[in-house]
Short mmCIF file of C-alpha atoms in Angstrom, two decimals:
data_model
loop_
_atom_site.label_atom_id
_atom_site.label_comp_id
_atom_site.label_asym_id
_atom_site.label_seq_id
_atom_site.Cartn_x
_atom_site.Cartn_y
_atom_site.Cartn_z
CA MET D 1 118.84 164.25 156.72
CA ALA D 2 117.59 160.69 156.53
CA GLU D 3 118.83 160.40 152.98
CA GLU D 4 122.29 161.64 153.99
CA VAL D 5 122.53 159.09 156.80
CA ASN D 6 121.58 156.30 154.44
CA LYS D 7 124.26 157.38 151.98
CA LYS D 8 126.87 157.34 154.73
CA ASP D 9 125.82 153.89 155.82
CA ILE D 10 126.45 152.52 152.33
CA ASP D 11 130.03 151.40 151.86
CA THR D 12 130.79 151.66 148.17
CA LYS D 13 134.09 149.79 148.59
CA ALA D 14 132.60 146.87 150.49
CA GLU D 15 133.48 143.52 148.99
CA VAL D 16 130.56 141.59 147.51
CA LYS D 17 130.71 138.01 148.70
CA PRO D 18 130.24 135.51 145.89
CA ASP D 19 127.27 133.17 145.89
CA LEU D 20 128.73 129.76 146.76
CA ASP D 21 125.80 127.97 145.11
CA ASP D 22 126.50 129.70 141.80
CA LEU D 23 130.18 128.86 142.04
CA SER D 24 129.47 125.21 142.75
CA ASN D 25 127.32 124.93 139.62
CA GLN D 26 129.93 126.44 137.31
CA THR D 27 132.21 124.31 135.16
CA VAL D 28 135.77 125.50 134.60
CA GLN D 29 138.58 123.78 132.75
CA PHE D 30 142.17 124.85 132.10
CA ARG D 31 145.63 123.33 131.72
CA ILE D 32 148.69 123.52 133.97
CA ILE D 33 152.15 123.04 132.45
CA CYS D 34 155.14 122.45 134.74
CA GLY D 35 158.88 122.07 134.25
CA SER D 36 160.97 120.00 136.64
CA TYR D 37 164.53 119.33 137.74
CA GLU D 38 164.18 115.90 136.11
CA HIS D 39 164.31 117.54 132.62
CA ASN D 40 160.59 116.93 132.02
CA ILE D 41 157.60 119.03 130.95
CA MET D 42 154.20 117.78 132.05
CA CYS D 43 150.78 119.09 131.05
CA ILE D 44 147.73 118.41 133.21
CA SER D 45 144.13 119.39 132.48
CA LEU D 46 142.00 120.42 135.48
CA LEU D 47 138.21 120.14 135.23
CA LEU D 48 136.19 121.75 138.03
CA ARG D 49 132.58 120.62 137.97
CA LYS D 50 130.45 121.45 141.00
CA ASN D 51 133.70 122.28 142.81
CA VAL D 52 134.88 118.69 142.36
CA PRO D 53 138.36 118.61 140.77
CA LEU D 54 139.27 116.09 138.09
CA PHE D 55 142.87 115.97 136.82
CA GLN D 56 143.69 114.45 133.44
CA PRO D 57 147.32 114.10 132.21
CA ILE D 58 147.74 115.42 128.65
CA PHE D 59 151.41 114.87 127.89
CA HIS D 60 154.69 114.21 129.67
CA LEU D 61 157.99 114.50 127.81
CA GLU D 62 161.70 114.83 128.44
CA ALA D 63 162.28 118.21 126.82
CA HIS D 64 165.83 119.05 127.91
CA SER D 65 169.00 117.21 128.80
CA LEU D 66 169.27 119.18 132.09
CA SER D 67 166.84 120.77 134.53
CA ILE D 68 164.21 123.21 133.24
CA LYS D 69 164.43 126.75 134.63
CA ALA D 70 161.78 128.79 132.78
CA LEU D 71 158.44 128.39 130.99
CA ASP D 72 156.08 130.79 129.26
CA ALA D 73 153.16 130.53 126.85
CA ALA D 74 151.40 132.93 124.50
CA LYS D 75 148.57 132.02 122.16
CA ARG D 76 149.58 128.72 120.54
CA TYR D 77 153.27 128.73 121.52
CA LEU D 78 155.02 127.26 124.55
CA VAL D 79 158.70 127.95 125.21
CA SER D 80 160.98 126.33 127.77
CA GLY D 81 164.55 127.10 128.84
CA GLY D 82 166.96 125.02 130.87
CA ASN D 83 170.47 124.50 132.12
CA ASP D 84 171.39 122.92 128.78
CA GLU D 85 171.46 126.45 127.24
CA HIS D 86 168.59 125.58 124.87
CA ILE D 87 165.22 127.26 124.30
CA LYS D 88 162.64 124.76 123.05
CA ILE D 89 159.58 125.89 121.05
CA TYR D 90 156.31 123.94 120.90
CA ASP D 91 153.07 124.42 118.99
CA LEU D 92 150.33 123.58 121.48
CA GLN D 93 147.56 123.47 118.86
CA LYS D 94 149.29 120.82 116.77
CA ARG D 95 151.19 119.35 119.72
CA LYS D 96 154.38 119.63 117.71
CA ASP D 97 158.05 120.43 118.45
CA LEU D 98 159.02 123.43 116.30
CA GLY D 99 162.73 123.46 117.07
CA THR D 100 165.42 124.90 119.34
CA LEU D 101 167.01 128.35 119.77
CA LEU D 102 170.76 128.16 120.46
CA SER D 103 172.00 131.76 120.74
CA HIS D 104 172.70 131.70 124.50
CA GLN D 105 175.98 130.44 125.94
CA GLY D 106 174.75 129.78 129.45
CA SER D 107 171.74 128.43 131.33
CA VAL D 108 168.48 130.08 130.28
CA THR D 109 167.06 131.66 133.45
CA CYS D 110 163.94 133.56 132.33
CA LEU D 111 161.54 133.75 129.38
CA LYS D 112 158.86 136.38 128.81
CA PHE D 113 156.42 136.91 125.94
CA PHE D 114 155.22 140.45 125.37
CA SER D 115 152.75 142.33 123.12
CA LYS D 116 149.08 141.34 123.02
CA GLN D 117 149.52 138.67 120.38
CA GLY D 118 152.81 137.36 121.78
CA LYS D 119 154.78 138.60 118.78
CA TRP D 120 157.98 139.03 120.77
CA LEU D 121 159.91 136.97 123.31
CA LEU D 122 162.57 138.06 125.80
CA SER D 123 165.10 135.53 127.06
CA GLY D 124 167.71 136.01 129.79
CA SER D 125 170.67 133.79 130.53
CA GLU D 126 173.76 133.25 132.64
CA ASP D 127 175.82 134.72 129.80
CA SER D 128 174.53 138.19 130.94
CA LYS D 129 172.69 138.75 127.64
CA ILE D 130 169.01 139.47 126.99
CA ILE D 131 167.85 138.49 123.50
CA ILE D 132 164.71 139.76 121.76
CA TRP D 133 163.13 137.11 119.52
CA ARG D 134 160.56 137.71 116.78
CA THR D 135 158.05 134.85 117.01
CA ARG D 136 156.92 135.19 113.39
CA ASP D 137 160.08 133.51 112.15
CA TRP D 138 161.93 132.98 115.46
CA GLU D 139 164.82 135.19 114.39
CA SER D 140 166.91 137.22 116.82
CA PHE D 141 165.77 140.85 116.56
CA GLY D 142 168.32 142.36 118.95
CA VAL D 143 170.52 141.81 121.98
CA LEU D 144 170.36 143.92 125.16
CA LYS D 145 173.88 144.20 126.54
CA GLY D 146 174.89 145.91 129.77
CA HIS D 147 174.76 143.38 132.57
CA THR D 148 178.00 141.73 133.61
CA ALA D 149 176.61 138.69 135.44
CA ARG D 150 173.76 136.19 135.44
CA ILE D 151 170.31 137.56 134.49
CA ASN D 152 167.86 136.65 137.25
CA ASP D 153 164.52 138.03 136.07
CA LEU D 154 162.74 140.16 133.46
CA ALA D 155 159.50 142.12 133.32
CA VAL D 156 157.83 144.20 130.60
CA HIS D 157 155.97 147.47 131.23
CA PRO D 158 152.18 147.36 130.59
CA SER D 159 152.76 149.61 127.56
CA GLY D 160 155.09 147.01 126.04
CA LYS D 161 157.75 149.64 125.32
CA ILE D 162 160.01 149.32 128.37
CA ALA D 163 161.55 146.28 130.06
CA ILE D 164 163.28 145.93 133.40
CA SER D 165 165.88 143.35 134.40
CA CYS D 166 167.87 142.37 137.47
CA ALA D 167 171.13 140.45 137.61
CA ASP D 168 173.87 139.24 139.93
CA ASP D 169 175.90 142.40 139.25
CA LYS D 170 173.84 144.39 141.82
CA THR D 171 172.17 146.51 139.16
CA ILE D 172 168.62 147.10 137.93
CA LYS D 173 168.43 148.15 134.28
CA LEU D 174 165.62 149.68 132.26
CA TRP D 175 165.55 149.01 128.51
CA ASN D 176 163.85 150.86 125.66
CA LEU D 177 162.39 148.04 123.56
CA MET D 178 161.60 150.40 120.67
CA THR D 179 165.25 151.35 120.14
CA VAL D 180 166.80 148.20 121.71
CA LYS D 181 168.98 150.35 123.97
CA LYS D 182 169.54 150.87 127.68
CA ALA D 183 167.32 153.58 129.20
CA ALA D 184 168.50 153.69 132.84
CA ASN D 185 170.87 152.01 135.26
CA LEU D 186 170.08 151.68 138.98
CA LYS D 187 172.66 150.31 141.41
CA LEU D 188 172.04 148.30 144.57
CA LYS D 189 175.44 149.14 146.07
CA TYR D 190 173.95 150.01 149.49
CA PHE D 191 172.54 146.48 149.78
CA LEU D 192 174.50 143.29 150.25
CA GLN D 193 172.19 141.27 148.00
CA ASN D 194 171.39 141.04 144.30
CA GLY D 195 167.99 141.53 142.74
CA GLN D 196 166.18 138.21 142.30
CA PHE D 197 162.79 139.18 140.89
CA VAL D 198 161.25 142.27 139.26
CA ARG D 199 157.62 143.21 138.52
CA TRP D 200 155.73 146.25 137.28
CA SER D 201 152.57 147.52 138.94
CA LEU D 202 149.49 147.14 136.74
CA ASN D 203 149.41 150.87 135.92
CA GLY D 204 153.18 151.06 135.43
CA ASN D 205 153.68 153.86 137.97
CA HIS D 206 155.83 151.67 140.22
CA PHE D 207 158.10 148.67 139.91
CA ILE D 208 159.02 146.12 142.57
CA VAL D 209 162.45 144.56 143.07
CA SER D 210 162.85 141.55 145.34
CA LEU D 211 166.12 140.70 147.07
CA LEU D 212 166.60 137.53 149.11
CA ASP D 213 164.80 138.91 152.18
CA THR D 214 163.73 142.44 151.21
CA VAL D 215 161.21 143.90 148.78
CA LEU D 216 162.04 147.34 147.35
CA ILE D 217 159.28 149.58 145.99
CA TYR D 218 160.41 152.09 143.33
CA ASP D 219 158.67 155.11 141.89
CA THR D 220 158.94 154.86 138.09
CA ASN D 221 159.15 158.59 137.33
CA ALA D 222 161.76 159.35 139.99
CA ALA D 223 163.50 155.95 139.72
CA LYS D 224 163.95 156.00 143.51
CA ILE D 225 163.12 153.67 146.37
CA ILE D 226 160.07 154.83 148.30
CA ASN D 227 159.55 151.85 150.62
CA GLN D 228 161.04 148.61 151.88
CA LEU D 229 159.41 145.44 153.14
CA LYS D 230 161.79 143.19 155.05
CA PHE D 231 161.38 139.55 156.11
CA LYS D 232 163.24 137.99 159.00
CA ARG D 233 164.75 134.50 158.74
CA ILE D 234 162.68 133.76 155.62
CA THR D 235 163.78 133.80 151.97
CA ILE D 236 161.63 135.26 149.21
CA MET D 237 161.19 132.61 146.51
CA ARG D 238 158.78 134.30 144.07
CA ILE D 239 156.75 137.50 143.67
CA GLU D 240 153.73 138.31 141.48
CA ASN D 241 151.14 141.08 141.44
CA TYR D 242 147.48 140.69 140.55
CA GLU D 243 144.13 142.45 140.91
CA ILE D 244 141.62 140.72 143.17
CA ASP D 245 138.22 142.35 143.84
CA THR D 246 139.41 145.66 142.28
CA ILE D 247 142.42 145.74 144.66
CA GLU D 248 145.97 145.18 143.42
CA TYR D 249 148.00 142.84 145.60
CA LEU D 250 151.66 141.97 145.78
CA VAL D 251 151.81 138.20 146.21
CA ILE D 252 154.96 136.74 147.77
CA GLY D 253 155.90 133.06 147.92
CA LEU D 254 158.26 132.23 150.79
CA SER D 255 160.70 129.48 151.70
CA ASN D 256 158.45 128.20 154.50
CA GLY D 257 155.66 127.32 152.05
CA GLU D 258 153.45 130.36 152.76
CA ILE D 259 151.93 132.64 150.12
CA GLN D 260 151.29 136.15 151.50
CA PHE D 261 149.14 138.91 149.99
CA TYR D 262 149.94 142.62 150.55
CA LYS D 263 147.91 145.54 149.24
CA LEU D 264 150.07 147.51 146.84
CA SER D 265 148.41 150.76 147.94
CA ASP D 266 149.95 150.27 151.41
CA LEU D 267 153.39 149.59 149.93
CA VAL D 268 153.57 152.68 147.71
CA LYS D 269 152.89 155.22 150.46
CA LYS D 270 155.95 157.45 150.68
CA GLN D 271 157.75 157.72 154.00
CA LYS D 272 158.61 161.03 155.58
CA ILE D 273 162.32 160.86 156.31
CA GLU D 274 163.71 163.29 158.87
CA ASN D 275 167.38 164.09 158.38
CA ASN D 276 169.65 165.28 161.16
CA GLU D 277 170.21 169.02 161.52
CA ASP D 278 173.95 168.60 160.99
CA GLU D 279 173.35 166.81 157.67
CA ASN D 280 170.98 169.56 156.51
CA GLU D 281 173.52 172.23 157.41
CA ASN D 282 176.25 170.39 155.54
CA ASN D 283 174.04 170.13 152.46
CA ARG D 284 173.33 173.89 152.60
CA GLU D 285 176.95 175.09 152.61
CA ASP D 286 178.39 177.64 150.20
CA GLU D 287 176.96 177.51 146.70
CA ASN D 288 180.38 178.18 145.20
CA GLU D 289 181.75 174.70 146.02
CA SER D 290 183.16 172.53 143.28
CA ASP D 291 181.03 170.18 141.16
CA GLU D 292 182.85 167.14 142.56
CA TYR D 293 181.82 168.03 146.09
CA ASP D 294 178.23 168.56 144.93
CA THR D 295 178.06 165.10 143.38
CA LYS D 296 179.59 163.53 146.50
CA SER D 297 177.11 165.33 148.75
CA LYS D 298 174.22 164.12 146.59
CA ARG D 299 175.46 160.54 146.79
CA ASN D 300 175.90 160.79 150.55
CA ALA D 301 172.43 162.26 150.89
CA GLN D 302 170.97 159.42 148.81
CA LYS D 303 172.83 156.84 150.89
CA ASP D 304 171.62 158.42 154.13
CA GLU D 305 168.08 158.48 152.78
CA ILE D 306 168.11 154.77 151.97
CA ILE D 307 169.77 153.77 155.24
CA SER D 308 167.43 155.92 157.33
CA MET D 309 164.36 154.49 155.55
CA ILE D 310 162.52 152.33 158.06
CA PRO D 311 161.23 149.03 156.61
CA LEU D 312 157.46 148.81 156.64
CA ASP D 313 155.91 146.97 159.55
CA LEU D 314 152.99 145.41 157.68
CA GLU D 315 150.97 142.29 158.24
CA PRO D 316 149.70 140.51 155.11
CA SER D 317 146.04 141.02 154.22
CA TYR D 318 145.76 137.23 154.13
CA LYS D 319 147.93 134.24 153.35
CA PHE D 320 147.62 130.75 151.90
CA ILE D 321 149.25 127.73 153.51
CA GLY D 322 149.22 124.63 151.34
CA HIS D 323 152.87 123.64 150.92
CA THR D 324 155.35 122.29 153.42
CA ILE D 325 158.56 123.69 151.89
CA ARG D 326 159.67 126.50 149.58
CA ILE D 327 157.42 127.89 146.88
CA LYS D 328 158.96 127.61 143.42
CA ASP D 329 156.47 129.44 141.19
CA LEU D 330 153.09 131.21 141.17
CA LYS D 331 150.71 131.90 138.30
CA PHE D 332 147.26 133.47 138.07
CA TYR D 333 144.48 132.45 135.70
CA GLN D 334 141.05 133.92 134.93
CA ASP D 335 138.42 131.82 133.19
CA PHE D 336 137.07 133.54 130.08
CA LEU D 337 133.45 132.45 130.50
CA THR D 338 132.83 132.47 134.25
CA LYS D 339 135.36 135.25 135.10
CA ARG D 340 136.51 133.21 138.09
CA LYS D 341 140.12 133.83 139.17
CA PHE D 342 142.53 131.14 140.35
CA LEU D 343 146.05 130.96 141.73
CA VAL D 344 148.22 127.96 140.90
CA SER D 345 151.30 127.32 143.04
CA ILE D 346 154.03 124.69 142.90
CA SER D 347 156.66 123.71 145.43
CA SER D 348 159.70 121.52 145.85
CA ASP D 349 157.41 119.04 147.63
CA GLY D 350 156.10 118.02 144.19
CA LYS D 351 152.56 119.30 144.73
CA ILE D 352 150.46 121.47 142.44
CA VAL D 353 147.92 123.43 144.49
CA VAL D 354 145.02 125.38 142.96
CA TRP D 355 143.36 128.19 144.94
CA ASP D 356 140.00 129.84 144.23
CA LEU D 357 140.51 133.58 144.76
CA SER D 358 136.78 134.30 145.04
CA ILE D 359 136.47 132.23 148.23
CA LYS D 360 140.22 132.30 149.08
CA GLU D 361 140.44 128.58 149.65
CA GLU D 362 142.34 125.59 148.35
CA ILE D 363 140.18 123.65 145.89
CA ALA D 364 142.49 121.10 144.24
CA VAL D 365 145.82 119.35 144.87
CA TYR D 366 147.78 117.20 142.44
CA LYS D 367 150.80 115.24 143.65
CA THR D 368 153.69 114.48 141.34
CA ASP D 369 156.85 112.45 141.83
CA GLU D 370 159.10 115.23 140.52
CA ARG D 371 160.77 118.34 141.88
CA LEU D 372 158.82 121.10 140.18
CA ASN D 373 160.62 124.29 139.25
CA CYS D 374 158.46 126.49 136.99
CA LEU D 375 154.94 126.62 135.59
CA THR D 376 152.52 128.35 133.25
CA VAL D 377 148.73 128.14 132.87
CA ILE D 378 146.83 128.06 129.55
CA PRO D 379 143.15 127.75 128.56
CA GLU D 380 141.75 124.37 127.64
CA THR D 381 140.60 125.63 124.23
CA ILE D 382 144.16 126.27 123.03
CA GLU D 383 144.41 122.81 121.47
CA LYS D 384 142.29 122.00 118.40
CA ILE D 385 141.92 118.44 117.18
CA ASP D 386 141.49 119.52 113.56
CA THR D 387 144.89 121.22 113.49
CA MET D 388 146.83 118.47 115.23
CA LYS D 389 149.53 116.68 113.26
CA LYS D 390 148.14 113.60 111.51
CA ARG D 391 150.13 110.41 111.81
CA LYS D 392 151.15 108.54 108.65
CA LEU D 393 149.61 105.07 108.21
CA SER D 394 151.10 102.18 106.27
CA ILE D 395 147.71 101.15 104.82
CA SER D 396 145.43 103.17 102.57
CA GLN D 397 142.28 104.93 103.76
CA GLU D 398 140.06 102.51 101.81
CA ASP D 399 141.69 99.51 103.47
CA LEU D 400 141.38 101.25 106.83
CA TYR D 401 137.68 101.86 106.18
CA ASN D 402 137.02 98.29 105.17
CA TYR D 403 139.18 96.83 107.92
CA LYS D 404 137.39 95.21 110.81
CA THR D 405 138.62 93.45 113.88
CA ASP D 406 137.79 89.87 114.80
CA ASN D 407 135.14 91.08 117.22
CA GLU D 408 133.28 92.88 114.41
CA THR D 409 132.76 89.75 112.18
CA ASP D 410 129.34 88.12 112.15
CA GLY D 411 127.73 84.87 110.98
CA GLU D 412 126.99 86.06 107.44
CA GLU D 413 130.66 86.86 106.80
CA ILE D 414 131.68 83.42 108.05
CA ARG D 415 129.03 81.76 105.81
CA ASN D 416 130.29 83.72 102.80
CA ILE D 417 133.84 82.68 103.50
CA LEU D 418 132.84 79.01 103.73
CA LEU D 419 130.82 79.18 100.50
CA ASN D 420 133.75 80.85 98.73
CA ASN D 421 136.06 78.11 99.93
CA ASN D 422 133.69 75.36 98.62
CA GLU D 423 133.42 77.03 95.23
CA ASN D 424 137.20 77.30 95.04
CA LYS D 425 137.53 73.56 95.73
CA LYS D 426 135.06 72.67 92.95
CA ASN D 427 136.92 74.88 90.52
CA ASP D 428 140.17 73.20 91.43
CA LYS D 429 138.71 69.74 90.69
CA ARG D 430 137.37 70.87 87.33
CA ASN D 431 140.73 72.27 86.41
CA LYS D 432 142.47 69.02 87.33
CA LYS D 433 140.25 66.72 85.16
CA PRO D 434 141.49 68.00 81.81
CA LYS D 435 145.04 67.51 82.94
CA TYR D 436 144.25 63.87 83.87
CA LYS D 437 142.77 63.16 80.41
CA LYS D 438 145.83 64.59 78.72
CA HIS D 439 148.02 62.20 80.65
CA LYS D 440 145.90 59.18 79.46
CA LYS D 441 146.20 60.21 75.83
CA ILE D 442 149.97 60.54 76.12
CA ILE D 443 150.26 57.03 77.64
CA ALA D 444 148.13 55.51 74.82
CA LEU D 445 150.27 57.11 72.12
CA VAL D 446 153.41 55.74 73.73
CA LYS D 447 151.95 52.21 73.73
CA ILE D 448 151.01 52.42 70.03
CA ILE D 449 154.51 53.55 69.08
CA ILE D 450 156.03 50.59 70.96
CA ILE D 451 153.72 48.08 69.17
CA LEU D 452 154.50 49.48 65.73
CA LYS D 453 158.20 49.03 66.32
#
């Protein structure tokens, strides 16, 4: 019996608190890349040594002629899209501009690499088109057509075979990336808002659609809404999902500057919806009714089910408060060596805030003078000095090797220079003497000729 009691007392799901001393002794370094309304891309390196942050600017360039709307990175490549309808490509290893993609005829709103090696890129635009790019040669592989308005967001299934998109046409579409065709079409006609953001759960069994003030949880197999999470007087600015301490969270950035964390397991619990007896009786009428009436009854039943669904009354597991106004973007990063997990958030207040998810605290803040709009996070080791583009010099390598500044000269070099100058003067005098003798001979000959005449 004693052994049974001891087993009960042990909580296998209890969170193990990290050792703060170990964390303080660890060194972590990664890079944060942001795009702004001022057309600029800035890259900042963050070094955390003994929990003391040190920011180092890497580069800052005007990448677009209008504001930047989307950023993404995979392996060595960085892509950016803006209101100028251009997609810029950069090689981060060589720190080189590779060119521009010009197939869209509207502002580029979202960019998403997929596959493990980042072999493919999805881009969405205001022209209602989604283009699949092959990163090997940056050629257009296919175009996903079906939306009739601005593309707001994209997400790729963990398998890499299915994508989901939301647009301003009040539809959610699923795409088969293997055949480059539409797989399903879901309408938001019972809601007065368009889908703003979409994300897949980590196992792919559910997908999340965010409206302006409501989060909809869908079951992937049934393609139906199973839950709603509604916010009052607050606008949803960004959503992400991530696993923290073996628990998957839905992370929501809000217009008041808060970042809230909700357990996804609480959001995917199906509600038991009780229909009225009259509605049940109407749905169980004669089986010999026409097909049109059957389809109408199914639509009415679906509408009643959505309307009667009570939004979840959930409090966030915890929340971060580090910004004063709306959150613009969120990105997670895990260090390869230490396995520490971080959250990086940006806001319209121009601040970059870094959070340590192991202690759930703010650890670094970097203030900029720009209105930040999007971000991505990359490892510090992505850039290699050996592969960077070498600059052309006007002088040869030998001259560069032998060249020294004024501060590098010493007394021996000065003495040699003076000795060389003295020798040159002596040589000049010796060379002049023969010329003087020649002149004397010429004058003597002239005198003799005059006397003889």
